[in-house]
Coordinates of N, CA and C and ligand atoms in Angstrom, one line a residue:
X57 N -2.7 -67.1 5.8 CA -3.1 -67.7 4.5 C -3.7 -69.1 4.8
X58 N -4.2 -70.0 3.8 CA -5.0 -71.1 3.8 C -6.4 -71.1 3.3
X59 N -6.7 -72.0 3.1 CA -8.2 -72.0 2.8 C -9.5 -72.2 3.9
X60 N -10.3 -71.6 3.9 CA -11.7 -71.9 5.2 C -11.2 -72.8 5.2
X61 N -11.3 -74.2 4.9 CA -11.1 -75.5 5.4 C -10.5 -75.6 6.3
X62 N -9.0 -75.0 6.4 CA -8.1 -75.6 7.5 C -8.0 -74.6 8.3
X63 N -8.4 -73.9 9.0 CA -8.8 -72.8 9.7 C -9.5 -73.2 11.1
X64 N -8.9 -72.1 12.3 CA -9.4 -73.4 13.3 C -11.3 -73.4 13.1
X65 N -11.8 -74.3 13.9 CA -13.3 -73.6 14.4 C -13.6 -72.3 15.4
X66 N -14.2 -71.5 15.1 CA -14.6 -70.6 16.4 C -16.0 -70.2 16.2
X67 N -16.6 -70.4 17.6 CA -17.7 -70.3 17.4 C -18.4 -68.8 17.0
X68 N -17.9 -67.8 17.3 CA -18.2 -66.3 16.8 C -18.5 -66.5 15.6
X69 N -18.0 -67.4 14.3 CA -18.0 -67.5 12.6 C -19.4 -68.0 12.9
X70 N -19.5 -68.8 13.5 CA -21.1 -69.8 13.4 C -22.2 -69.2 14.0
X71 N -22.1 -68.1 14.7 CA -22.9 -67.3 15.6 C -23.2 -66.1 14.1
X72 N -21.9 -65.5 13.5 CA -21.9 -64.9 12.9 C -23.2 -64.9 11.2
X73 N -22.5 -66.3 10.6 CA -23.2 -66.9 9.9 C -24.7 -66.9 9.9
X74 N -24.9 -67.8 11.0 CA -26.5 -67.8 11.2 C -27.4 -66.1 11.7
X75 N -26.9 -65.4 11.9 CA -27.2 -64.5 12.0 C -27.6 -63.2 10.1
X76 N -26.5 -64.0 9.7 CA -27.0 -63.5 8.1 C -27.9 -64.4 7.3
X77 N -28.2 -65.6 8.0 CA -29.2 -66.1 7.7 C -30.8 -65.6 7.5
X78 N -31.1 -64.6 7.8 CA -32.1 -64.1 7.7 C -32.3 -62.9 6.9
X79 N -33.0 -62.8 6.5 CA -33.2 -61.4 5.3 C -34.0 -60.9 6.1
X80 N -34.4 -59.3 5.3 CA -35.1 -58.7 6.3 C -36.2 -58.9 7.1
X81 N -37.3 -60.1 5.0 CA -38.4 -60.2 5.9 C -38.5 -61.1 6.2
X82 N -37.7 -61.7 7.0 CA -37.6 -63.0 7.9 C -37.6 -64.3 7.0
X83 N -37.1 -64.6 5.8 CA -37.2 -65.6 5.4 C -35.5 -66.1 5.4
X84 N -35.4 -67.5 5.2 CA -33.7 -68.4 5.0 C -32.9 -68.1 4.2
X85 N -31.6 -67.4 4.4 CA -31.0 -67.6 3.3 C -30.3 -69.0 2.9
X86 N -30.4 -69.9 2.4 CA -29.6 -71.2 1.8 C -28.6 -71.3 1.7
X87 N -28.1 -70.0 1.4 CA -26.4 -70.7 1.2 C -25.7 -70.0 2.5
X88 N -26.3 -69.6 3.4 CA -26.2 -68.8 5.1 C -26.2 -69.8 5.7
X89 N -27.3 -70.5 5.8 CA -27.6 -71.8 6.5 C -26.5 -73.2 6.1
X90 N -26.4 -72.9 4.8 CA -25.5 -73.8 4.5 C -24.0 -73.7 4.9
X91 N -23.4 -72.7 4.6 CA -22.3 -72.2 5.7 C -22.4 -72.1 6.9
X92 N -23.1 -72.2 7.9 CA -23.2 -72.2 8.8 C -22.9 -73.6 9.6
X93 N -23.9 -74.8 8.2 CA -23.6 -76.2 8.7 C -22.1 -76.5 8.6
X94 N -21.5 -75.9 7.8 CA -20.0 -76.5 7.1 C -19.4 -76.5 8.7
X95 N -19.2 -75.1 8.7 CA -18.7 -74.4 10.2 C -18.9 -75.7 11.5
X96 N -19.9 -75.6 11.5 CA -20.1 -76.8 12.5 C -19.8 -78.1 12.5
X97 N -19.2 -78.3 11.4 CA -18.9 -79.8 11.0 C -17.3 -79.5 10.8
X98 N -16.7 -78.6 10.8 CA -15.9 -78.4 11.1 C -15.1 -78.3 12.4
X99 N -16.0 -78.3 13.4 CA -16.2 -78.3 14.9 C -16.2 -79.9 15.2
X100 N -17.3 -80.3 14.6 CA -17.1 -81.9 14.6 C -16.4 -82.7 14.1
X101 N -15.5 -82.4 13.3 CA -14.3 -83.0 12.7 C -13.5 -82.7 13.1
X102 N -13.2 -81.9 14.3 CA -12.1 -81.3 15.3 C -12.0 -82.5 16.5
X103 N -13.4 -83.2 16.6 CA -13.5 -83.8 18.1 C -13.2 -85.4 17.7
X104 N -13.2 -85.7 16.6 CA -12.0 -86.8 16.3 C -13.0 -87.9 15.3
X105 N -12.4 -89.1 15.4 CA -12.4 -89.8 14.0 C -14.4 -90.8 14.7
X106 N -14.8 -90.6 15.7 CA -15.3 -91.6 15.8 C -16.8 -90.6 15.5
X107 N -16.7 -89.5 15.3 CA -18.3 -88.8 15.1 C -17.9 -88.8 12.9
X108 N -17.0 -89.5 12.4 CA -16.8 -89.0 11.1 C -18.4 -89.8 10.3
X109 N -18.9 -90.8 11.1 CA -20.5 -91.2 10.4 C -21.2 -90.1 10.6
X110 N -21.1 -89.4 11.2 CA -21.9 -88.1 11.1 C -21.8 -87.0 10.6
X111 N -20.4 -86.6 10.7 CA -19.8 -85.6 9.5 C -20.4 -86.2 8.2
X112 N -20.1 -87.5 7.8 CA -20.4 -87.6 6.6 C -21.9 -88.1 5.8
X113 N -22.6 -88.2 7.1 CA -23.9 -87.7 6.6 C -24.3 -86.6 6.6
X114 N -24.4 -85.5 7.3 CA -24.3 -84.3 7.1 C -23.7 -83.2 5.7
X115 N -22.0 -84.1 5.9 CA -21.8 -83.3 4.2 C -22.2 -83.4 3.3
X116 N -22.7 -84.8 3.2 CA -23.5 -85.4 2.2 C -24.8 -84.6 1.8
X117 N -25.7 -84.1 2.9 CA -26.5 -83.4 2.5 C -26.2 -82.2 2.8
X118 N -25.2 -82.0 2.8 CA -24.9 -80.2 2.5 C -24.6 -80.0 1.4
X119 N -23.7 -81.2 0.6 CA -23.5 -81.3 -1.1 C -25.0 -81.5 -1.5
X120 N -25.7 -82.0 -0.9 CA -26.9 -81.5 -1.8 C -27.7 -80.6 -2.1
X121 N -27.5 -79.8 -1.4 CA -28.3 -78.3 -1.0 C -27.4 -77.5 -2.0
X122 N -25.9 -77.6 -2.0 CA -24.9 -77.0 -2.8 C -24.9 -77.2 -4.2
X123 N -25.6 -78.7 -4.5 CA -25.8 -78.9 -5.9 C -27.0 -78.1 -6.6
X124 N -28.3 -77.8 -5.6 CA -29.4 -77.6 -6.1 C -28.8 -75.8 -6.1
X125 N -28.4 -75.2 -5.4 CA -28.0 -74.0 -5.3 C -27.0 -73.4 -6.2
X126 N -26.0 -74.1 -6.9 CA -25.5 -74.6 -7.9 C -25.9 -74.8 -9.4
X127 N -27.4 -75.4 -9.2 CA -27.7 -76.2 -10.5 C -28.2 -74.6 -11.5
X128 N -29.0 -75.2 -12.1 CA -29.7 -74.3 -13.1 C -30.8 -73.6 -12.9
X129 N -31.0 -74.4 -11.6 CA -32.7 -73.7 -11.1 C -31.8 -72.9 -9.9
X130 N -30.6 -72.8 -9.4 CA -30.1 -72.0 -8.6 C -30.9 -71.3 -7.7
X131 N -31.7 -70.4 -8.7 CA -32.4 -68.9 -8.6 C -33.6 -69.3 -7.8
X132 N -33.9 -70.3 -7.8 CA -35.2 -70.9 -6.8 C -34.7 -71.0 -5.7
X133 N -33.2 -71.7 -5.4 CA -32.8 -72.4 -4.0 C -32.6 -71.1 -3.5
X134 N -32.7 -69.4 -3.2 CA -32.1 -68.7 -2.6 C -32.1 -68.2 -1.3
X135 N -33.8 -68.7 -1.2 CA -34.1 -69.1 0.1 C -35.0 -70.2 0.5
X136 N -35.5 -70.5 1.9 CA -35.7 -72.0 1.8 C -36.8 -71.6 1.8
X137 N -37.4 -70.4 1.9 CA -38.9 -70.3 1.5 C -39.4 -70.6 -0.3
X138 N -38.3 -69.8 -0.8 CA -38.6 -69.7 -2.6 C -38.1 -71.5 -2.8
X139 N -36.9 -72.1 -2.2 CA -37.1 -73.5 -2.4 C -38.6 -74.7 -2.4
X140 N -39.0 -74.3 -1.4 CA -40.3 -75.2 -0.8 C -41.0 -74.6 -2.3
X141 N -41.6 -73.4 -2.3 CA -42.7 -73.1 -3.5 C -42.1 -74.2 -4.7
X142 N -41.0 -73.4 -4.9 CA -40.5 -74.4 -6.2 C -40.5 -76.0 -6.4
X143 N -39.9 -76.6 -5.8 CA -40.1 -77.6 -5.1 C -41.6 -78.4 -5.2
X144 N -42.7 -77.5 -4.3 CA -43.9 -78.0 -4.4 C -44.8 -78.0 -5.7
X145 N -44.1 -76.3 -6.7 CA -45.2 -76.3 -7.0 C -44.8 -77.1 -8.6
X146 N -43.5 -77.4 -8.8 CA -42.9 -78.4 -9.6 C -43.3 -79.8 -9.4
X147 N -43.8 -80.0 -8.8 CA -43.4 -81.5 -8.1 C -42.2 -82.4 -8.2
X148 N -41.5 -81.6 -7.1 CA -40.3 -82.1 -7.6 C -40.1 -82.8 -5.9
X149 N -40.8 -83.1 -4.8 CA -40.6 -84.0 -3.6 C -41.4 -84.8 -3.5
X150 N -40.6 -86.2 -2.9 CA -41.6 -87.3 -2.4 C -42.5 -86.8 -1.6
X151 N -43.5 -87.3 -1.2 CA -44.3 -86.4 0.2 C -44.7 -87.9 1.1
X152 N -45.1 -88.9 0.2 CA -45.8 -89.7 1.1 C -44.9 -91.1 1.6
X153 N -44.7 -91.3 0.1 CA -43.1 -92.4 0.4 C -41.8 -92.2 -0.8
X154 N -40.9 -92.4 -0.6 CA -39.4 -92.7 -1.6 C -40.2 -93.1 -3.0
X155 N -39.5 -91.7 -3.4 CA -40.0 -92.3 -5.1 C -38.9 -91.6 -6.2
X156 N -39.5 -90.9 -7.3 CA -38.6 -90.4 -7.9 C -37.4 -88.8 -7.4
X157 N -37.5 -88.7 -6.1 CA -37.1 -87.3 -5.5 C -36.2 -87.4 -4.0
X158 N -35.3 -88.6 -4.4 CA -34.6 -88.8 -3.1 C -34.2 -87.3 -2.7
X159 N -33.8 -87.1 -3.9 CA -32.7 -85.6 -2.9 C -33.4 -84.4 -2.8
X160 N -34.6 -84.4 -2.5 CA -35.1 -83.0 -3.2 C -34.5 -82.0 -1.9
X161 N -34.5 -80.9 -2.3 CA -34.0 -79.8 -1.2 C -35.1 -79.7 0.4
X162 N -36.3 -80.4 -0.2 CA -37.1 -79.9 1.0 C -36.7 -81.3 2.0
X163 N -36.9 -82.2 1.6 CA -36.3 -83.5 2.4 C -35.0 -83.9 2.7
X164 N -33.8 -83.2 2.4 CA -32.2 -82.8 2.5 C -32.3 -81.9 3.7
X165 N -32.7 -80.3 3.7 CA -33.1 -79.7 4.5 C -34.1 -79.8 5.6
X166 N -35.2 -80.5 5.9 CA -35.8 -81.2 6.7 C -34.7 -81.8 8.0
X167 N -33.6 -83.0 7.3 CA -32.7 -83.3 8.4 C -31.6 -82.8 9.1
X168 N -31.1 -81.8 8.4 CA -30.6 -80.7 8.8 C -31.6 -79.7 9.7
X169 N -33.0 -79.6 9.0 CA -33.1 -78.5 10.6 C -33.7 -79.6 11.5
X170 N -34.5 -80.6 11.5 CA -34.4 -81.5 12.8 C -32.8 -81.5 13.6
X171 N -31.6 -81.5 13.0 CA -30.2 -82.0 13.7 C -30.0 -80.3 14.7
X172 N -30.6 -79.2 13.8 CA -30.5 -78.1 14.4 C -31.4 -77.8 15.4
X173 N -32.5 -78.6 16.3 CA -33.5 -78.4 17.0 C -32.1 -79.1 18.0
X174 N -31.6 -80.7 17.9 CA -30.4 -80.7 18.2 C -29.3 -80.1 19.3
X175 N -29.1 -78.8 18.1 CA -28.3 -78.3 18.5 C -28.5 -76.8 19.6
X176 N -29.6 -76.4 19.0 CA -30.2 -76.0 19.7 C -30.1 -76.0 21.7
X177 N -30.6 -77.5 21.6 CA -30.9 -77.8 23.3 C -29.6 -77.9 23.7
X178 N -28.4 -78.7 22.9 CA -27.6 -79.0 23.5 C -26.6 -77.7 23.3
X179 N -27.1 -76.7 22.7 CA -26.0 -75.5 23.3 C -26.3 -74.8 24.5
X180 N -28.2 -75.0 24.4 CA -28.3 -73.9 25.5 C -28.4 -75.1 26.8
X181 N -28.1 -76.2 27.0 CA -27.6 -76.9 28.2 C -26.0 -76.5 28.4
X182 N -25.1 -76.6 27.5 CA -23.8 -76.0 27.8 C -23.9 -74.8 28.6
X183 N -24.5 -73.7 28.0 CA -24.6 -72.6 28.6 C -24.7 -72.5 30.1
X184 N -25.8 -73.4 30.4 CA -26.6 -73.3 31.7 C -25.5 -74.5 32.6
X185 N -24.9 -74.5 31.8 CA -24.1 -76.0 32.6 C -23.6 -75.2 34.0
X186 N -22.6 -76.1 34.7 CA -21.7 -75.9 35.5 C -20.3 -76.9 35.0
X187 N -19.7 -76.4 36.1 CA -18.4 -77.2 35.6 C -18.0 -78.4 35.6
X188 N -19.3 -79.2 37.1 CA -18.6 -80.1 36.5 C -19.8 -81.1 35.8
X189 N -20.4 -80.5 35.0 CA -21.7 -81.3 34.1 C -20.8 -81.8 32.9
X190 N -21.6 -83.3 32.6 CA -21.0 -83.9 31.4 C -21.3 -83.4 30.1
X191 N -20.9 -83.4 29.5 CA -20.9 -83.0 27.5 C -21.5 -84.2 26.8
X192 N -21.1 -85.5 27.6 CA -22.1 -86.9 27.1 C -23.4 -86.9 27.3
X193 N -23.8 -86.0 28.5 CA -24.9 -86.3 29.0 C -25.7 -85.1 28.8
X194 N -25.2 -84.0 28.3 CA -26.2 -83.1 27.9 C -26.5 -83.4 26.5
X195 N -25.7 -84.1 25.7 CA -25.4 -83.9 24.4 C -26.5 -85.4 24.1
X196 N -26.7 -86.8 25.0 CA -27.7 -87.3 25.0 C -28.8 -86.8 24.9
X197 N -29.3 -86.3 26.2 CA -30.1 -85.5 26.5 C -31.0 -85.1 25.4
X198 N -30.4 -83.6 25.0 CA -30.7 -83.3 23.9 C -31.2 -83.8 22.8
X199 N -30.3 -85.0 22.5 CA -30.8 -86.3 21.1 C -31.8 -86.7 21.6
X200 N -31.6 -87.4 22.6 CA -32.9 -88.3 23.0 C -34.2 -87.1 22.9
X201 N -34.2 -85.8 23.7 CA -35.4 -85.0 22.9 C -35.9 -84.3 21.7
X202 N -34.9 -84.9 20.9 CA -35.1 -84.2 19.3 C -35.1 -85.3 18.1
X203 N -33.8 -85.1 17.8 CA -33.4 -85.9 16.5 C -33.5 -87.3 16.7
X204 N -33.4 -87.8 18.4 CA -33.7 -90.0 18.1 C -35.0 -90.1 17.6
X205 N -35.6 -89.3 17.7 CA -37.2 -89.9 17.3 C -37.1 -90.3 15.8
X206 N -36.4 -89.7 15.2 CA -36.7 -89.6 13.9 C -35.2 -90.7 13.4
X207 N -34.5 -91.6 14.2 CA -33.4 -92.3 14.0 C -34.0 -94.0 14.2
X208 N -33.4 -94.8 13.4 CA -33.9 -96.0 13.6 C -32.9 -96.6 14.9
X209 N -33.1 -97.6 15.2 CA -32.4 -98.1 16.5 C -31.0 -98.1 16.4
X210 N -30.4 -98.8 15.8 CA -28.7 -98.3 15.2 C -28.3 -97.6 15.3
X211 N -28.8 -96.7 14.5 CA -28.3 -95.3 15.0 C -28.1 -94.7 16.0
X212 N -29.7 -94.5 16.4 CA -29.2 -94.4 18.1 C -28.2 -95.0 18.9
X213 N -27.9 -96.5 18.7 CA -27.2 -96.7 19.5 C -26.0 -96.4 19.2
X214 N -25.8 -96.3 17.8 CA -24.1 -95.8 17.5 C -23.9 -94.1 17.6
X215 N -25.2 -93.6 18.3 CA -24.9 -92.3 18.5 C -24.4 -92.0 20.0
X216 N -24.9 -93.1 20.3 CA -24.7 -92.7 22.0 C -23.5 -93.0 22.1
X217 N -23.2 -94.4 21.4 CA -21.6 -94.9 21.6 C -20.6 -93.5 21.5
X218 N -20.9 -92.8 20.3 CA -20.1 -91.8 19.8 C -20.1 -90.7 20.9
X219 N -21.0 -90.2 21.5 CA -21.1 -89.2 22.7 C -19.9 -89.8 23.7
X220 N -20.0 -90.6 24.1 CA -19.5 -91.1 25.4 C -17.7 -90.8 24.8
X221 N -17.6 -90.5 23.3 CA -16.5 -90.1 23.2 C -16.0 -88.7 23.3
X222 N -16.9 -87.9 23.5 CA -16.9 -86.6 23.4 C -15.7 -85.9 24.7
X223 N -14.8 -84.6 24.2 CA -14.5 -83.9 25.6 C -15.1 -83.9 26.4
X224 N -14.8 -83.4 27.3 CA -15.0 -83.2 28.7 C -15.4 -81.4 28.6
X225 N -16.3 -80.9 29.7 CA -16.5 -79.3 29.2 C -15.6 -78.6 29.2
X226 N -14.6 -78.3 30.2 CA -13.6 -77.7 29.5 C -12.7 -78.0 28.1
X227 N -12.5 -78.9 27.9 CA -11.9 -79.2 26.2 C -13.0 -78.9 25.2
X228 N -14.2 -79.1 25.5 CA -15.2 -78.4 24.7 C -15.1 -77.0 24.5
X229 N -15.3 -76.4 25.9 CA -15.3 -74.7 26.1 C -13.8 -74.2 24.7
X230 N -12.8 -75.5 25.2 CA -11.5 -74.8 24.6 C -11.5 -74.6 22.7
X231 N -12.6 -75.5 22.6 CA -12.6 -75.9 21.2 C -13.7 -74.9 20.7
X232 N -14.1 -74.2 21.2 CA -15.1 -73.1 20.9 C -14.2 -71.8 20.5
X233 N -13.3 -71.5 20.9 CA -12.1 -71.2 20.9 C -12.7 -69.3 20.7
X234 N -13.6 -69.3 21.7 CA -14.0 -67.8 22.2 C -13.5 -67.5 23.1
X235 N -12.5 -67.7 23.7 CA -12.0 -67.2 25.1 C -12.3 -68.0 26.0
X236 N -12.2 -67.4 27.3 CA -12.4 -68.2 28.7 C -14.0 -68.6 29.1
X237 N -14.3 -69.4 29.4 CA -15.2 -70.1 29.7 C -16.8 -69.0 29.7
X238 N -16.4 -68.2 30.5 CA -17.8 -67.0 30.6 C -17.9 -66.2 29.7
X239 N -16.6 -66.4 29.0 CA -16.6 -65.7 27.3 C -17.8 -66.4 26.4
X240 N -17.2 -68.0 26.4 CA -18.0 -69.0 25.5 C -19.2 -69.0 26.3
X241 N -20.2 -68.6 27.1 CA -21.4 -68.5 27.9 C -22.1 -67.5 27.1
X242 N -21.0 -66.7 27.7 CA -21.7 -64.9 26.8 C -22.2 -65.2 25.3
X243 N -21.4 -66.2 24.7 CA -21.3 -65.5 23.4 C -22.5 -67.0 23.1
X244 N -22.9 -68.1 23.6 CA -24.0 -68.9 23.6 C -25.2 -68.1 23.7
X245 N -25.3 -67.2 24.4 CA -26.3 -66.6 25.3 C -26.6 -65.2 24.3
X246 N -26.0 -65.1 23.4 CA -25.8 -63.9 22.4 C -26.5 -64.9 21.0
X247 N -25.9 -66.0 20.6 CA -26.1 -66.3 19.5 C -27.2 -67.7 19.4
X248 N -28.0 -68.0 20.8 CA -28.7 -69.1 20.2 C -29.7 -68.6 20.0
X249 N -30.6 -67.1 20.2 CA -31.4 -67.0 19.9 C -31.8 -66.7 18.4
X250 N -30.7 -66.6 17.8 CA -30.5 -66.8 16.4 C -31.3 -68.1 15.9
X251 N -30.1 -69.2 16.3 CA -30.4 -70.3 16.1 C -31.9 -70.6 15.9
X252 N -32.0 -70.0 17.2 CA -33.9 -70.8 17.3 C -34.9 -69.8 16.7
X253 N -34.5 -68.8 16.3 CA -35.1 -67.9 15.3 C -34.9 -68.7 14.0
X254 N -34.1 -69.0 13.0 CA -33.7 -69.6 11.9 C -34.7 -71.1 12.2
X255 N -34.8 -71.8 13.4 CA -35.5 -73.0 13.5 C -36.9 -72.9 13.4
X256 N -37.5 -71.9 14.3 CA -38.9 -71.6 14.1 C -39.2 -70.9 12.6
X257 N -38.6 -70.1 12.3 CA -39.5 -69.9 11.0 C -39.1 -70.9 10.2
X258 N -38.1 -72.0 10.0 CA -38.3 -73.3 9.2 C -39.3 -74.0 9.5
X259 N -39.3 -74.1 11.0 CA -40.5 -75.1 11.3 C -41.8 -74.3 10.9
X260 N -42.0 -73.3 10.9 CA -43.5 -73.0 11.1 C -43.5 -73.0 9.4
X261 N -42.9 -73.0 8.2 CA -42.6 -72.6 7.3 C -43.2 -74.3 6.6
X262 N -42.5 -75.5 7.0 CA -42.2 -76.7 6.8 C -43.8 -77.6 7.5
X263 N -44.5 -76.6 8.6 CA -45.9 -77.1 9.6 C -46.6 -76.7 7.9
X264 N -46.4 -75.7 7.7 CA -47.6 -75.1 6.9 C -47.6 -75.4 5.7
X265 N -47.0 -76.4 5.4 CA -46.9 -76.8 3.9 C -46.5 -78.3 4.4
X266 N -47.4 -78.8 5.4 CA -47.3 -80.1 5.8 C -45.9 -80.9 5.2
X267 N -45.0 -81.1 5.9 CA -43.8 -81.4 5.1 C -42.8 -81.7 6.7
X268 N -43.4 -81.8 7.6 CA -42.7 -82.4 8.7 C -42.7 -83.9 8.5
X269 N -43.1 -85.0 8.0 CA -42.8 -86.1 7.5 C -42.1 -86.7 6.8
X270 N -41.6 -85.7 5.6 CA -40.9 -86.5 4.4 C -40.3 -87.3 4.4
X271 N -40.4 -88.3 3.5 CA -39.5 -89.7 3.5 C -38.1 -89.7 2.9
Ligands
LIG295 C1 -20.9 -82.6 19.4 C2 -21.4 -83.9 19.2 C3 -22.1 -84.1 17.9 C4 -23.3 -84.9 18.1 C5 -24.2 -84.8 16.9 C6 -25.6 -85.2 17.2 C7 -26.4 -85.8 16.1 C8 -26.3 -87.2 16.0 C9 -26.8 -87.7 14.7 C10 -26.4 -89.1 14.3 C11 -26.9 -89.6 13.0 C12 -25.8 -89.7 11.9 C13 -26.1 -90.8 11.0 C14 -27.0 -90.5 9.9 C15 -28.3 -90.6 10.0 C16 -29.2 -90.4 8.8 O1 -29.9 -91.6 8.6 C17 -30.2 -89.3 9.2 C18 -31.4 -89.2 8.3 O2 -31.1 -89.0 7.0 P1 -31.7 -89.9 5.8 O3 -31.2 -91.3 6.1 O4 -33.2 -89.8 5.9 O5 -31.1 -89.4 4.5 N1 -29.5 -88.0 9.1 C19 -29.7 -87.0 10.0 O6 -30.5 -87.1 10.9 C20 -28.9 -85.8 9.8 C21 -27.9 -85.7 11.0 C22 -27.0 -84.5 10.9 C23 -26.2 -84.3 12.1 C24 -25.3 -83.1 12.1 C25 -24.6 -82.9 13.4 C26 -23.7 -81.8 13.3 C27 -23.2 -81.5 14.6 C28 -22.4 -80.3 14.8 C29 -21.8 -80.3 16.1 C30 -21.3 -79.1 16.6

């Protein structure tokens, strides 16, 4: 008994998830993707109190994707394809600077799939890891090639602070909570191409409707 909330993380749910992310003809489901982030932030709120500025940016914009999904225009957010049309052809996003559309769904979701290019590298470096590779330093790594670009200096540095707090790969592997170590390999090696399927059609989706800038 209990609610999702208190339930442990396992990564098979999040492998699972993003894999119903996709409809047939290849477009986002929103509220797939959005379960998917929960999951994972549930992962990160497993590895203790000093990543909670990140948890709570994150839920922050997962409540916003849940409000627009939610709201009265619901029926537009159902995928993040029919989001963007709507969205664009409403004018309902900032495009060039902050104005009346802080939260719009396309600039919410924007940092969320940048954080997922992210996650991306830094699962498929776990994968490829060995035993005794760091979790700090892949999980750098990673940042430093994706999401710092798009982080003002602060942040970065209070990101890196936060890594250096991270498990070690076995307590990592343990927290994945797929079994023994070649288990949690297998089942990376099974489910990121998901991932980076759900990333490329955002990105090519977000290239083509110029919207990789939003403010
Ligand atoms: C396992 C270790 C977890 C490391 C997570 C790596 C990501 C580090 C991100 C640190 C940034 C958090 C502070 C918030 C920054 C926000 O300013 C930006 C831009 O949003 P805006 O200000 O424009 O509204 N937010 C983001 O870039 C979204 C970051 C989401 C990170 C989600 C990580 C979830 C990790 C799951 C781990 C399994």
């Amino acid at each position: 008994a209990g609610t999702e909330e208190d339930q442990k993380f396992c990564l098979q749910e999040v492998l699972d998830t993003f894999k119903l992310c996709l409809s047939e003809n290849k477009e986002v489901y929103l509220e797939q993707y959005v379960a998917g982030w929960r999951k994972l932030i549930k992962l990160l709120n497993s590895l203790g109190s000093v990543f909670g500025f990140i948890s709570n940016d994150a839920v922050n914009k997962i409540h916003i994707l849940v409000a627009h999904l939610n709201g009265e225009n619901g029926s537009q957010y159902v995928t993040v394809q029919s989001m963007v049309k709507y969205e664009l052809e409403n004018e309902l996003v900032d495009l060039t600077k902050r104005g009346g559309h802080p939260e719009s769904g396309c600039r919410t979701l924007l940092r969320l799939h940048r954080a997922l290019r992210w996650l991306e590298l830094f699962l498929g470096r776990l994968r490829t890891s060995s035993e005794d590779s760091k979790t700090s330093v892949m999980c750098s790594e990673s940042y430093n090639e994706s999401l710092s670009q798009h982080h003002p200096w602060v942040v970065r540095k209070a990101a890196g602070l936060a890594f250096c707090m991270l498990p070690g790969r076995p307590a990592f592997f343990e927290v994945m909570n797929v079994g023994p170590p070649e288990q949690v390999v297998a089942k990376l090696g099974e489910g990121l191409p998901l991932i980076s399927e759900v990333y490329q059609i955002t990105e090519e989706l977000y290239t083509q409707h110029n919207l990789m800038d939003l403010p």
